[in-house]
Amino acid sequence: MNHKRFRDSGIYGVGKAAEHPPALAVLSHTPAGATQTIAWVGKGIVYDTGGLSIKGKTTMPGMKRDCGGAAAILGAFRATIKQGFKDNLHAVFCLAENSVGPTATRPDDIHTLYSGKTVEINNTDAEGRLVLADGVVYASKDLSADIILDMATLTGAQGISTGKYHAAVMTNNDQWEAACVRAGRSSGDLAHPLVYCPEMHFSEFTSALADMKNSVADRENAQSSCAGLFIASHLGFDWTGVWVHVDIASPVHAGERATGFGVALLMALFGQASDDSILKQVSPLSCGAANDDAKRRRLV
Ligand SMILES: [Zn+2]
């Protein structure tokens, strides 16, 4: 990305006040004979003070874990490639420190994201969706991904919605919703669906000045779902690919320590393209093949 393009981005707006500049980093695996292109997009806020909408003294400690989505994707990418993987797989890391300083984004600023859509910032602590919106659009426009999954410690409300042990999954595709739940059960990184209803919920972001605000009007109206919709809206609700959003804000930690949540979930969910026979077997997306195997075994 050239400098000017980069300035028109959510990642730059979130990370510009930090000592270390923000970045979008991509790792790519592109084997010959691949039939589809998958992108995993991780929220990598290396520290989240909340920005000028600053967090309180009890809610800021622990915010070093706001890169849990990117960390899970890094681990899963390494492990998946190591086992052999037949499809194109890109790991996209949206990296920034949400800091406070003279150049920090102010509430009321309007930023143009990589999608070209404008966002009126009404809460600088709702920064994850800004960096991820850039990441998923990069995956679609620049990497031509057919399947885009973003993983993030996105909302505190995730813990209210699905608790400490289940990730909250939201997707534009029923088959993938069911697949995430099954991959959760087989991997131990549990997952449960959130409401996906852009026609009723996206109006929470209505802005008089820009295409949207970045934080909802009513925090008691499906907050975790709305945060996910913000990301999807930059791909466009009419985007024809598969989009999956996984909010892991609570299961990413157990007390003070990180759990490594998400690595096993991704490996199981995408096991159908693996060279590893166990991963292939547990993948809910290769269940057709697994059933055929079972039938053949019975016939023998
Ligand atoms: Zn935040």
CSV table of N, CA and C and ligand atoms in Angstrom, one decimal, residues 43 48 50 55 66 98 124-127, ligand 1:
chain,number,residue,atom,x,y,z
A,43,LYS,N,-7.6,-9.5,14.4
A,43,LYS,CA,-7.5,-8.2,15.1
A,43,LYS,C,-6.2,-8.3,15.9
A,48,ASP,N,-4.7,-1.8,24.0
A,48,ASP,CA,-5.9,-1.0,23.8
A,48,ASP,C,-6.2,-0.2,25.0
A,50,GLY,N,-8.2,2.3,24.7
A,50,GLY,CA,-9.5,2.9,24.4
A,50,GLY,C,-9.3,4.1,23.6
A,55,LYS,N,-10.4,3.9,28.5
A,55,LYS,CA,-10.9,2.9,29.4
A,55,LYS,C,-10.7,3.4,30.9
A,66,ASP,N,-5.7,-7.9,23.6
A,66,ASP,CA,-6.5,-7.4,22.5
A,66,ASP,C,-6.0,-7.8,21.1
A,98,ASN,N,-3.8,1.1,20.1
A,98,ASN,CA,-4.8,2.2,20.2
A,98,ASN,C,-4.4,3.0,21.4
A,124,THR,N,-13.8,6.0,20.3
A,124,THR,CA,-12.4,5.5,19.8
A,124,THR,C,-12.1,4.2,20.4
A,125,ASP,N,-12.9,3.7,21.4
A,125,ASP,CA,-12.6,2.4,22.0
A,125,ASP,C,-13.3,1.3,21.1
A,126,ALA,N,-14.1,1.7,20.1
A,126,ALA,CA,-14.7,0.7,19.2
A,126,ALA,C,-13.7,0.6,18.0
A,127,GLU,N,-12.5,0.2,18.2
A,127,GLU,CA,-11.4,0.3,17.2
A,127,GLU,C,-11.2,-0.9,16.4
B,1,ZN,ZN,-11.2,-1.0,22.3
